[in-house]
């Protein structure tokens, strides 16, 4: 009888993947969504939602006047580090509670029904604001491309029509099921990475003139009307913080992901650090290639990055790379609609929204929450309506995204810290680093939440006011009022299996 080799004797078999359907039942839900997404697809949806070719490009003009190159570059580096801490802490809680409800379900389990209720409403505000911000940004870039190609002059009305067309396309794509969404997100990852490489490479090689390293990393520009440079720099962090949002998409798609207790947690963390590196390269490449700072800010295209490409590469090169950016933004918006619709579905499943019985319905053919998809794009369209009347409305929409979703990230983390040893971690966890990283995350979120309620321009008028704080107040008031209407019916189930729950689930499949 042969003896096993020493390595065989001590080698441990890899842990078996958790039965995610059984885990979902333990958490109180009967599986109704199709688990057809792999680990890469789960990472891809968060990477696509973060979308450096959307966030960095659409708010680049904002950054030029609120601190300029120095704040954009160093702000990106610093914000990315803190956001990675938030992502690590959130991933740990996601591993323990891999459900479509994500943040609000975690808060409900760790803190109680009211914590879950308000976290859900904040998360929903942020997700719907993200759809509006992403797709409206794509509409702005589409208008810039049309301007270069056919001399089209973008107006608020025409831009809004383009925006509505993009929303419609994203709604239709999301109706075909999570498998198509997963494929598109996987393509999106490589499109983003290749797109950044092509843009940065072209801007490094083609132009005869580049800005100096001193200009790129130390030039401070203040066009806000505020005199305090610290205040201006703090407001300028919105560019990075807005871009670094939406990584909770991995958690919202966890009921459609294989081995979600690990894959969704890894998806969150990987999407952040990959975007951190690629985004820094993109911002540096754009800033080195600026030919005329004032001309870039006041571009006839309405989009400063388009002017950089035009000045540095000529009309042909600018149009080609604008198409690369627009396609990336379309990938991003499509992924965000998927994430937001799953949040609508999950929140309705627990009777938290008006008309919940409709919004939680799932197609028996595609296993997609069809009404939730339509509700997501309609509300996003309504959020962007002020852009027809105010030039600063787009900045307000992006701030709404940040002010809604960022606090929602911190609440489950804070409650997990408060729970201490009573918190049962999932298979992916931070071990002894859990508490220090968690506290860094909570403190950072508290700081940026205050920052993005502050006015961004001076003097403060109807046109320059930061409406994010009003949106936050309105959603909290509505959530409070609705709490007293729906508090008896709202609640996350303790365990799946009752006859009543089975009947309710059956009613939601059409």
Short mmCIF file of C-alpha atoms in Angstrom, two decimals:
data_model
loop_
_atom_site.label_atom_id
_atom_site.label_comp_id
_atom_site.label_asym_id
_atom_site.label_seq_id
_atom_site.Cartn_x
_atom_site.Cartn_y
_atom_site.Cartn_z
CA UNK A 1 0.00 0.00 0.00
CA UNK A 2 1.56 3.28 -1.11
CA UNK A 3 1.81 6.15 1.32
CA UNK A 4 0.53 9.58 0.30
CA UNK A 5 3.08 12.20 -0.54
CA UNK A 6 3.71 14.68 2.28
CA UNK A 7 2.05 17.46 0.31
CA UNK A 8 -1.03 15.32 -0.23
CA UNK A 9 -1.25 14.55 3.45
CA UNK A 10 -1.41 18.22 4.51
CA UNK A 11 -3.29 19.66 1.55
CA UNK A 12 -6.82 20.72 2.48
CA UNK A 13 -9.59 20.47 -0.06
CA UNK A 14 -10.98 23.86 -1.14
CA UNK A 15 -14.13 24.83 0.71
CA UNK A 16 -17.29 23.89 -1.12
CA UNK A 17 -19.21 26.85 -2.54
CA UNK A 18 -22.07 27.88 -0.29
CA UNK A 19 -25.54 26.83 -1.41
CA UNK A 20 -26.71 30.35 -2.18
CA UNK A 21 -30.34 29.39 -2.75
CA UNK A 22 -30.44 27.76 0.67
CA UNK A 23 -28.73 30.81 2.19
CA UNK A 24 -31.32 33.08 0.58
CA UNK A 25 -34.09 31.01 2.17
CA UNK A 26 -32.30 31.30 5.51
CA UNK A 27 -32.40 35.08 5.06
CA UNK A 28 -36.15 34.90 4.46
CA UNK A 29 -36.64 34.92 0.69
CA UNK A 30 -37.78 32.37 -1.84
CA UNK A 31 -35.49 32.53 -4.92
CA UNK A 32 -37.38 33.94 -7.93
CA UNK A 33 -34.57 35.60 -9.92
CA UNK A 34 -32.33 33.59 -12.25
CA UNK A 35 -28.81 32.99 -10.87
CA UNK A 36 -27.03 33.29 -14.23
CA UNK A 37 -24.22 35.72 -13.43
CA UNK A 38 -20.66 34.64 -12.63
CA UNK A 39 -18.01 36.34 -10.52
CA UNK A 40 -16.57 38.35 -13.41
CA UNK A 41 -20.04 39.51 -14.43
CA UNK A 42 -20.72 40.64 -10.87
CA UNK A 43 -17.47 42.64 -10.78
CA UNK A 44 -18.24 43.98 -14.22
CA UNK A 45 -21.57 45.52 -13.23
CA UNK A 46 -19.99 47.59 -10.45
CA UNK A 47 -17.03 48.53 -12.63
CA UNK A 48 -19.47 49.58 -15.35
CA UNK A 49 -21.55 51.65 -12.93
CA UNK A 50 -18.49 53.41 -11.50
CA UNK A 51 -17.48 54.04 -15.13
CA UNK A 52 -14.51 56.37 -15.15
CA UNK A 53 -15.37 57.27 -18.74
CA UNK A 54 -18.70 58.55 -17.47
CA UNK A 55 -17.99 60.16 -14.09
CA UNK A 56 -14.54 61.59 -14.83
CA UNK A 57 -15.54 62.90 -18.25
CA UNK A 58 -18.94 64.38 -17.41
CA UNK A 59 -17.70 66.24 -14.31
CA UNK A 60 -14.30 67.19 -15.74
CA UNK A 61 -15.59 70.67 -16.58
CA UNK A 62 -16.85 71.04 -13.01
CA UNK A 63 -13.38 70.12 -11.76
CA UNK A 64 -11.66 72.69 -13.99
CA UNK A 65 -13.31 75.51 -12.04
CA UNK A 66 -13.48 74.01 -8.54
CA UNK A 67 -9.82 73.62 -7.69
CA UNK A 68 -8.49 72.82 -11.15
CA UNK A 69 -5.85 70.20 -11.96
CA UNK A 70 -4.36 69.97 -8.46
CA UNK A 71 -7.67 69.12 -6.80
CA UNK A 72 -8.73 66.76 -9.60
CA UNK A 73 -5.55 64.66 -9.47
CA UNK A 74 -4.77 64.68 -5.75
CA UNK A 75 -8.46 64.57 -4.89
CA UNK A 76 -8.85 61.45 -7.01
CA UNK A 77 -5.93 59.76 -5.25
CA UNK A 78 -7.17 60.62 -1.76
CA UNK A 79 -10.86 60.00 -2.31
CA UNK A 80 -10.08 56.67 -3.97
CA UNK A 81 -8.19 55.50 -0.89
CA UNK A 82 -11.05 56.35 1.46
CA UNK A 83 -13.65 54.87 -0.88
CA UNK A 84 -11.65 51.64 -0.95
CA UNK A 85 -12.03 51.50 2.85
CA UNK A 86 -15.79 52.01 2.46
CA UNK A 87 -15.90 49.27 -0.17
CA UNK A 88 -13.92 46.82 1.97
CA UNK A 89 -16.19 47.37 4.96
CA UNK A 90 -19.35 47.14 2.85
CA UNK A 91 -18.10 43.97 1.12
CA UNK A 92 -17.75 42.26 4.49
CA UNK A 93 -21.40 42.94 5.36
CA UNK A 94 -22.49 41.98 1.84
CA UNK A 95 -20.87 38.57 2.28
CA UNK A 96 -23.03 37.99 5.34
CA UNK A 97 -26.28 39.21 3.70
CA UNK A 98 -26.19 38.55 -0.08
CA UNK A 99 -29.66 39.78 -1.13
CA UNK A 100 -31.02 42.14 -3.79
CA UNK A 101 -32.11 44.51 -1.04
CA UNK A 102 -28.44 44.90 -0.13
CA UNK A 103 -27.89 48.00 2.04
CA UNK A 104 -31.38 48.33 3.52
CA UNK A 105 -31.64 44.61 4.25
CA UNK A 106 -28.27 44.71 6.05
CA UNK A 107 -29.38 47.74 8.08
CA UNK A 108 -32.70 46.08 8.92
CA UNK A 109 -31.02 42.92 10.16
CA UNK A 110 -28.32 44.72 12.16
CA UNK A 111 -30.28 47.69 13.49
CA UNK A 112 -33.99 47.08 13.14
CA UNK A 113 -36.88 48.04 10.87
CA UNK A 114 -36.46 51.84 11.01
CA UNK A 115 -32.77 51.63 10.14
CA UNK A 116 -33.63 49.46 7.17
CA UNK A 117 -36.47 51.75 6.11
CA UNK A 118 -34.43 54.97 5.97
CA UNK A 119 -31.37 53.25 4.50
CA UNK A 120 -33.56 51.88 1.73
CA UNK A 121 -35.02 55.26 0.85
CA UNK A 122 -31.59 56.89 0.79
CA UNK A 123 -30.20 54.07 -1.34
CA UNK A 124 -33.13 54.33 -3.73
CA UNK A 125 -32.69 58.11 -4.07
CA UNK A 126 -29.02 57.65 -4.86
CA UNK A 127 -29.56 54.88 -7.40
CA UNK A 128 -32.29 56.77 -9.28
CA UNK A 129 -30.20 59.95 -9.17
CA UNK A 130 -27.31 57.95 -10.62
CA UNK A 131 -29.39 56.83 -13.61
CA UNK A 132 -30.36 60.45 -14.26
CA UNK A 133 -26.79 61.70 -13.89
CA UNK A 134 -25.20 58.99 -16.02
CA UNK A 135 -27.68 59.06 -18.89
CA UNK A 136 -27.91 62.85 -18.95
CA UNK A 137 -24.12 62.96 -19.12
CA UNK A 138 -24.25 60.55 -22.05
CA UNK A 139 -26.78 62.87 -23.70
CA UNK A 140 -24.41 65.83 -23.26
CA UNK A 141 -21.56 63.92 -24.92
CA UNK A 142 -23.85 62.74 -27.70
CA UNK A 143 -24.77 66.39 -28.33
CA UNK A 144 -21.07 67.29 -28.46
CA UNK A 145 -20.46 64.53 -31.02
CA UNK A 146 -23.38 65.72 -33.14
CA UNK A 147 -21.96 69.23 -32.94
CA UNK A 148 -18.62 68.09 -34.35
CA UNK A 149 -20.14 65.81 -36.96
CA UNK A 150 -23.03 67.87 -38.31
CA UNK A 151 -22.83 71.28 -36.65
CA UNK A 152 -25.74 70.45 -34.36
CA UNK A 153 -26.16 73.06 -31.61
CA UNK A 154 -27.13 71.39 -28.32
CA UNK A 155 -29.93 73.08 -26.39
CA UNK A 156 -31.48 72.04 -23.06
CA UNK A 157 -34.54 70.78 -24.95
CA UNK A 158 -32.63 68.73 -27.52
CA UNK A 159 -30.30 67.32 -24.87
CA UNK A 160 -33.28 66.24 -22.80
CA UNK A 161 -34.82 64.45 -25.81
CA UNK A 162 -31.55 62.58 -26.37
CA UNK A 163 -31.57 61.72 -22.67
CA UNK A 164 -35.10 60.28 -22.91
CA UNK A 165 -34.09 58.17 -25.93
CA UNK A 166 -31.13 56.75 -23.98
CA UNK A 167 -33.37 55.92 -21.02
CA UNK A 168 -35.74 54.07 -23.34
CA UNK A 169 -32.92 52.00 -24.84
CA UNK A 170 -31.68 51.05 -21.38
CA UNK A 171 -35.16 50.05 -20.25
CA UNK A 172 -35.62 47.78 -23.27
CA UNK A 173 -32.18 46.14 -22.86
CA UNK A 174 -32.94 45.40 -19.20
CA UNK A 175 -36.18 43.66 -20.09
CA UNK A 176 -34.33 40.80 -21.81
CA UNK A 177 -32.95 39.29 -18.61
CA UNK A 178 -29.84 39.29 -16.48
CA UNK A 179 -27.83 37.14 -18.92
CA UNK A 180 -27.81 39.92 -21.53
CA UNK A 181 -27.01 42.46 -18.81
CA UNK A 182 -24.10 40.29 -17.69
CA UNK A 183 -22.73 39.93 -21.23
CA UNK A 184 -22.95 43.67 -21.85
CA UNK A 185 -21.19 44.41 -18.56
CA UNK A 186 -18.39 41.97 -19.37
CA UNK A 187 -17.87 43.71 -22.72
CA UNK A 188 -18.04 47.02 -20.85
CA UNK A 189 -15.02 46.17 -18.68
CA UNK A 190 -12.74 45.64 -21.66
CA UNK A 191 -14.26 48.58 -23.52
CA UNK A 192 -13.47 50.87 -20.57
CA UNK A 193 -9.93 49.60 -20.08
CA UNK A 194 -9.11 49.67 -23.80
CA UNK A 195 -10.82 53.05 -24.16
CA UNK A 196 -8.74 54.62 -21.39
CA UNK A 197 -5.56 53.14 -22.88
CA UNK A 198 -6.38 54.49 -26.35
CA UNK A 199 -7.38 57.96 -25.10
CA UNK A 200 -4.36 58.37 -22.81
CA UNK A 201 -2.02 56.92 -25.43
CA UNK A 202 -3.30 59.22 -28.17
CA UNK A 203 -3.13 62.30 -25.92
CA UNK A 204 0.42 61.38 -24.91
CA UNK A 205 1.76 60.82 -28.44
CA UNK A 206 -0.11 63.04 -30.89
CA UNK A 207 -0.09 66.62 -29.49
CA UNK A 208 3.03 68.73 -30.01
CA UNK A 209 2.47 70.57 -26.75
CA UNK A 210 1.80 69.20 -23.26
CA UNK A 211 1.33 70.92 -19.93
CA UNK A 212 4.13 70.58 -17.38
CA UNK A 213 4.00 68.20 -14.45
CA UNK A 214 4.01 71.24 -12.17
CA UNK A 215 0.84 72.53 -13.85
CA UNK A 216 -0.94 69.15 -13.72
CA UNK A 217 -0.20 68.45 -10.07
CA UNK A 218 -0.06 71.93 -8.48
CA UNK A 219 -2.20 74.36 -10.55
CA UNK A 220 -5.15 75.60 -8.47
CA UNK A 221 -8.09 77.29 -10.23
CA UNK A 222 -11.05 78.88 -8.46
CA UNK A 223 -14.02 80.02 -10.51
CA UNK A 224 -16.61 79.34 -7.81
CA UNK A 225 -16.88 82.84 -6.34
CA UNK A 226 -15.79 81.56 -2.92
CA UNK A 227 -12.54 82.97 -1.55
CA UNK A 228 -11.51 80.17 0.80
CA UNK A 229 -9.28 77.71 -1.12
CA UNK A 230 -9.89 74.90 1.40
CA UNK A 231 -13.64 75.20 0.89
CA UNK A 232 -13.20 75.21 -2.89
CA UNK A 233 -10.95 72.15 -2.79
CA UNK A 234 -13.46 70.32 -0.59
CA UNK A 235 -16.31 71.05 -3.01
CA UNK A 236 -14.05 69.96 -5.89
CA UNK A 237 -13.89 66.45 -4.42
CA UNK A 238 -17.37 65.89 -5.87
CA UNK A 239 -15.80 64.81 -9.17
CA UNK A 240 -14.05 61.85 -7.57
CA UNK A 241 -16.72 60.98 -5.02
CA UNK A 242 -19.47 61.04 -7.66
CA UNK A 243 -17.47 58.75 -9.92
CA UNK A 244 -16.68 56.38 -7.05
CA UNK A 245 -20.29 55.46 -6.41
CA UNK A 246 -22.56 52.67 -7.51
CA UNK A 247 -20.36 49.76 -6.47
CA UNK A 248 -23.26 48.46 -4.39
CA UNK A 249 -24.53 47.15 -7.75
CA UNK A 250 -22.61 43.94 -7.01
CA UNK A 251 -24.68 43.50 -3.86
CA UNK A 252 -27.98 44.28 -5.60
CA UNK A 253 -27.27 41.59 -8.22
CA UNK A 254 -26.21 39.00 -5.63
CA UNK A 255 -29.45 36.98 -5.96
CA UNK A 256 -28.53 36.52 -9.62
CA UNK A 257 -24.85 35.65 -8.97
CA UNK A 258 -23.32 32.22 -8.41
CA UNK A 259 -21.42 31.88 -5.11
CA UNK A 260 -22.64 35.39 -4.25
CA UNK A 261 -21.39 35.36 -0.64
CA UNK A 262 -17.87 35.60 -2.02
CA UNK A 263 -18.31 36.84 -5.58
CA UNK A 264 -20.39 39.92 -4.69
CA UNK A 265 -17.94 40.98 -1.96
CA UNK A 266 -14.97 40.60 -4.30
CA UNK A 267 -16.89 42.40 -7.05
CA UNK A 268 -17.25 45.50 -4.86
CA UNK A 269 -13.58 45.69 -3.90
CA UNK A 270 -12.13 44.86 -7.32
CA UNK A 271 -14.31 47.40 -9.08
CA UNK A 272 -13.04 50.18 -6.81
CA UNK A 273 -9.30 49.55 -7.07
CA UNK A 274 -9.44 48.88 -10.82
CA UNK A 275 -11.33 52.16 -11.34
CA UNK A 276 -8.94 53.99 -9.00
CA UNK A 277 -5.89 53.13 -11.10
CA UNK A 278 -7.48 53.58 -14.52
CA UNK A 279 -9.23 56.82 -13.51
CA UNK A 280 -6.02 58.46 -12.34
CA UNK A 281 -4.40 57.65 -15.68
CA UNK A 282 -7.38 59.12 -17.55
CA UNK A 283 -7.45 62.39 -15.56
CA UNK A 284 -3.70 62.82 -15.90
CA UNK A 285 -3.80 62.14 -19.64
CA UNK A 286 -6.57 64.69 -20.21
CA UNK A 287 -4.94 67.38 -18.07
CA UNK A 288 -1.48 67.04 -19.62
CA UNK A 289 -3.12 67.49 -23.05
CA UNK A 290 -4.97 70.77 -22.32
CA UNK A 291 -3.99 73.27 -25.01
CA UNK A 292 -6.11 76.27 -23.95
CA UNK A 293 -7.54 76.24 -20.40
CA UNK A 294 -10.11 79.01 -20.88
CA UNK A 295 -11.08 77.67 -24.30
CA UNK A 296 -11.58 74.22 -22.80
CA UNK A 297 -13.86 75.61 -20.09
CA UNK A 298 -15.95 77.58 -22.59
CA UNK A 299 -16.08 74.96 -25.34
CA UNK A 300 -18.73 75.42 -28.03
CA UNK A 301 -19.41 71.69 -27.73
CA UNK A 302 -20.61 72.19 -24.16
CA UNK A 303 -18.26 69.40 -23.01
CA UNK A 304 -14.69 70.40 -21.96
CA UNK A 305 -13.12 66.93 -22.53
CA UNK A 306 -14.41 67.05 -26.12
CA UNK A 307 -12.55 70.34 -26.58
CA UNK A 308 -9.35 68.79 -25.23
CA UNK A 309 -9.64 65.96 -27.74
CA UNK A 310 -10.44 68.44 -30.53
CA UNK A 311 -7.49 70.72 -29.77
CA UNK A 312 -5.02 67.88 -29.22
CA UNK A 313 -6.05 65.37 -31.90
CA UNK A 314 -8.02 67.27 -34.51
CA UNK A 315 -11.62 66.77 -35.52
CA UNK A 316 -11.29 63.19 -36.79
CA UNK A 317 -9.50 61.91 -33.70
CA UNK A 318 -11.85 63.81 -31.39
CA UNK A 319 -14.95 62.32 -32.98
CA UNK A 320 -13.56 58.79 -32.85
CA UNK A 321 -12.65 59.02 -29.17
CA UNK A 322 -15.91 60.73 -28.29
CA UNK A 323 -17.69 57.69 -29.67
CA UNK A 324 -15.56 55.50 -27.39
CA UNK A 325 -16.61 57.61 -24.40
CA UNK A 326 -20.30 57.67 -25.37
CA UNK A 327 -20.47 53.88 -25.75
CA UNK A 328 -18.82 53.48 -22.33
CA UNK A 329 -21.38 55.84 -20.81
CA UNK A 330 -24.18 53.85 -22.39
CA UNK A 331 -22.78 50.67 -20.84
CA UNK A 332 -22.66 52.48 -17.49
CA UNK A 333 -26.26 53.70 -17.64
CA UNK A 334 -27.51 50.25 -18.61
CA UNK A 335 -25.76 48.68 -15.61
CA UNK A 336 -27.18 51.34 -13.29
CA UNK A 337 -30.74 50.65 -14.49
CA UNK A 338 -30.18 46.97 -13.65
CA UNK A 339 -28.98 47.81 -10.13
CA UNK A 340 -31.72 50.35 -9.41
CA UNK A 341 -34.50 48.08 -10.67
CA UNK A 342 -33.32 45.28 -8.36
CA UNK A 343 -33.45 47.70 -5.46
CA UNK A 344 -37.00 48.72 -6.44
CA UNK A 345 -37.95 45.03 -6.69
CA UNK A 346 -36.44 44.13 -3.33
CA UNK A 347 -37.88 47.15 -1.50
CA UNK A 348 -41.31 46.39 -2.94
CA UNK A 349 -40.96 42.73 -1.99
CA UNK A 350 -40.89 43.96 1.60
CA UNK A 351 -43.84 46.34 0.99
CA UNK A 352 -41.84 49.56 1.40
CA UNK A 353 -43.01 51.44 -1.72
CA UNK A 354 -46.41 52.75 -2.76
CA UNK A 355 -47.81 50.20 -5.20
CA UNK A 356 -45.42 47.50 -4.00
CA UNK A 357 -47.64 44.70 -5.33
CA UNK A 358 -46.95 45.98 -8.87
CA UNK A 359 -43.24 46.84 -8.61
CA UNK A 360 -42.25 43.44 -7.18
CA UNK A 361 -43.71 41.50 -10.11
CA UNK A 362 -41.23 39.32 -12.02
CA UNK A 363 -41.56 38.08 -15.60
CA UNK A 364 -41.96 34.30 -15.73
CA UNK A 365 -40.12 34.26 -19.07
CA UNK A 366 -37.03 36.36 -18.34
CA UNK A 367 -37.12 36.33 -14.51
CA UNK A 368 -36.69 40.10 -14.67
CA UNK A 369 -38.63 42.62 -12.50
CA UNK A 370 -40.21 44.37 -15.50
CA UNK A 371 -42.35 47.01 -13.71
CA UNK A 372 -39.37 47.92 -11.51
CA UNK A 373 -37.28 48.61 -14.63
CA UNK A 374 -39.91 50.99 -16.01
CA UNK A 375 -40.36 52.76 -12.69
CA UNK A 376 -36.59 53.31 -12.42
CA UNK A 377 -36.25 55.04 -15.79
CA UNK A 378 -39.42 57.13 -15.37
CA UNK A 379 -38.30 58.51 -12.00
CA UNK A 380 -34.82 59.19 -13.42
CA UNK A 381 -36.43 61.22 -16.20
CA UNK A 382 -38.39 63.26 -13.65
CA UNK A 383 -35.26 63.93 -11.59
CA UNK A 384 -33.53 65.43 -14.64
CA UNK A 385 -36.44 67.70 -15.61
CA UNK A 386 -34.91 70.80 -13.92
CA UNK A 387 -32.11 70.68 -16.50
CA UNK A 388 -34.59 72.27 -18.91
CA UNK A 389 -34.63 75.41 -16.79
CA UNK A 390 -31.32 75.63 -14.91
CA UNK A 391 -27.74 75.42 -16.16
CA UNK A 392 -26.59 74.11 -12.77
CA UNK A 393 -29.19 71.35 -12.60
CA UNK A 394 -26.81 68.62 -13.79
CA UNK A 395 -24.43 69.33 -10.90
CA UNK A 396 -27.43 69.11 -8.56
CA UNK A 397 -28.45 65.72 -10.00
CA UNK A 398 -24.95 64.33 -9.47
CA UNK A 399 -24.91 65.70 -5.93
CA UNK A 400 -28.30 64.02 -5.31
CA UNK A 401 -26.68 60.73 -6.30
CA UNK A 402 -23.80 61.24 -3.87
CA UNK A 403 -25.90 62.63 -1.02
CA UNK A 404 -28.36 59.76 -1.26
CA UNK A 405 -26.17 56.75 -1.81
CA UNK A 406 -23.07 57.64 0.23
CA UNK A 407 -24.79 57.75 3.66
CA UNK A 408 -26.59 54.54 2.74
CA UNK A 409 -23.18 52.86 2.38
CA UNK A 410 -22.12 53.89 5.88
CA UNK A 411 -25.24 52.87 7.83
CA UNK A 412 -24.78 49.07 7.52
CA UNK A 413 -21.08 49.51 8.30
CA UNK A 414 -21.85 51.56 11.43
CA UNK A 415 -24.44 49.02 12.57
CA UNK A 416 -22.01 46.18 11.97
CA UNK A 417 -19.45 47.98 14.20
CA UNK A 418 -22.10 48.52 16.85
CA UNK A 419 -23.07 44.83 16.72
CA UNK A 420 -19.55 43.78 17.70
CA UNK A 421 -19.15 40.07 18.30
CA UNK A 422 -22.83 39.39 17.67
CA UNK A 423 -22.25 40.01 13.96
CA UNK A 424 -21.72 36.69 12.18
CA UNK A 425 -19.37 37.33 9.23
CA UNK A 426 -19.77 35.61 5.90
CA UNK A 427 -17.06 33.62 4.11
CA UNK A 428 -15.42 36.88 2.88
CA UNK A 429 -14.38 39.08 5.82
CA UNK A 430 -11.69 41.48 7.02
CA UNK A 431 -10.76 39.66 10.21
CA UNK A 432 -8.90 41.88 12.70
CA UNK A 433 -8.95 44.79 10.22
CA UNK A 434 -12.72 44.98 10.28
CA UNK A 435 -13.09 47.62 13.01
CA UNK A 436 -10.32 50.08 11.98
CA UNK A 437 -11.32 50.00 8.32
CA UNK A 438 -14.98 50.27 9.28
CA UNK A 439 -14.44 53.39 11.40
CA UNK A 440 -12.38 55.06 8.67
CA UNK A 441 -15.24 54.37 6.26
CA UNK A 442 -17.93 55.79 8.57
CA UNK A 443 -15.96 58.97 9.35
CA UNK A 444 -15.21 59.58 5.67
CA UNK A 445 -18.86 59.20 4.69
CA UNK A 446 -19.91 61.62 7.45
CA UNK A 447 -17.46 64.22 6.13
CA UNK A 448 -18.44 63.99 2.46
CA UNK A 449 -22.16 63.98 3.27
CA UNK A 450 -21.75 67.39 4.91
CA UNK A 451 -19.51 68.65 2.10
CA UNK A 452 -21.96 67.88 -0.66
CA UNK A 453 -24.82 69.66 1.07
CA UNK A 454 -22.84 72.91 0.82
CA UNK A 455 -23.41 75.47 -1.96
CA UNK A 456 -20.94 75.07 -4.82
CA UNK A 457 -21.14 78.60 -6.26
CA UNK A 458 -21.23 82.11 -4.84
CA UNK A 459 -23.33 84.17 -4.64
CA UNK A 460 -26.05 81.65 -3.84
CA UNK A 461 -29.05 82.26 -6.11
CA UNK A 462 -31.90 80.21 -7.52
CA UNK A 463 -29.60 79.13 -10.37
CA UNK A 464 -26.52 78.36 -8.25
CA UNK A 465 -28.11 76.79 -5.19
CA UNK A 466 -27.19 73.21 -4.35
CA UNK A 467 -30.55 71.46 -4.51
CA UNK A 468 -29.12 68.19 -3.21
CA UNK A 469 -29.87 69.17 0.39
CA UNK A 470 -33.50 69.89 -0.59
CA UNK A 471 -33.78 66.53 -2.34
CA UNK A 472 -32.35 64.84 0.74
CA UNK A 473 -34.83 66.64 3.01
CA UNK A 474 -37.76 65.81 0.71
CA UNK A 475 -36.94 62.11 0.54
CA UNK A 476 -36.49 61.89 4.32
CA UNK A 477 -39.81 63.68 4.89
CA UNK A 478 -41.60 61.43 2.38
CA UNK A 479 -39.99 58.36 3.95
CA UNK A 480 -41.13 59.49 7.39
CA UNK A 481 -44.69 60.17 6.24
CA UNK A 482 -44.89 56.87 4.37
CA UNK A 483 -43.50 55.05 7.40
CA UNK A 484 -46.67 55.84 9.32
CA UNK A 485 -48.76 54.56 6.41
CA UNK A 486 -46.83 51.38 5.61
CA UNK A 487 -45.04 50.46 8.83
CA UNK A 488 -47.48 47.65 9.60
CA UNK A 489 -47.00 45.96 6.22
CA UNK A 490 -43.27 46.69 5.76
CA UNK A 491 -40.74 44.21 7.09
CA UNK A 492 -38.03 41.82 6.04
CA UNK A 493 -39.02 38.18 6.69
CA UNK A 494 -37.30 36.28 9.46
CA UNK A 495 -37.35 32.98 7.58
CA UNK A 496 -38.95 31.87 4.37
CA UNK A 497 -41.54 29.16 4.46
CA UNK A 498 -44.90 30.37 5.71
CA UNK A 499 -48.00 29.81 3.58
CA UNK A 500 -48.64 33.56 3.46
CA UNK A 501 -45.16 34.28 2.12
CA UNK A 502 -45.44 31.53 -0.48
CA UNK A 503 -48.72 33.00 -1.70
CA UNK A 504 -47.23 36.51 -1.89
CA UNK A 505 -44.25 35.26 -3.89
CA UNK A 506 -46.54 33.40 -6.28
CA UNK A 507 -48.57 36.56 -6.87
CA UNK A 508 -45.39 38.40 -7.89
CA UNK A 509 -44.58 36.08 -10.82
CA UNK A 510 -46.44 36.91 -14.01
#
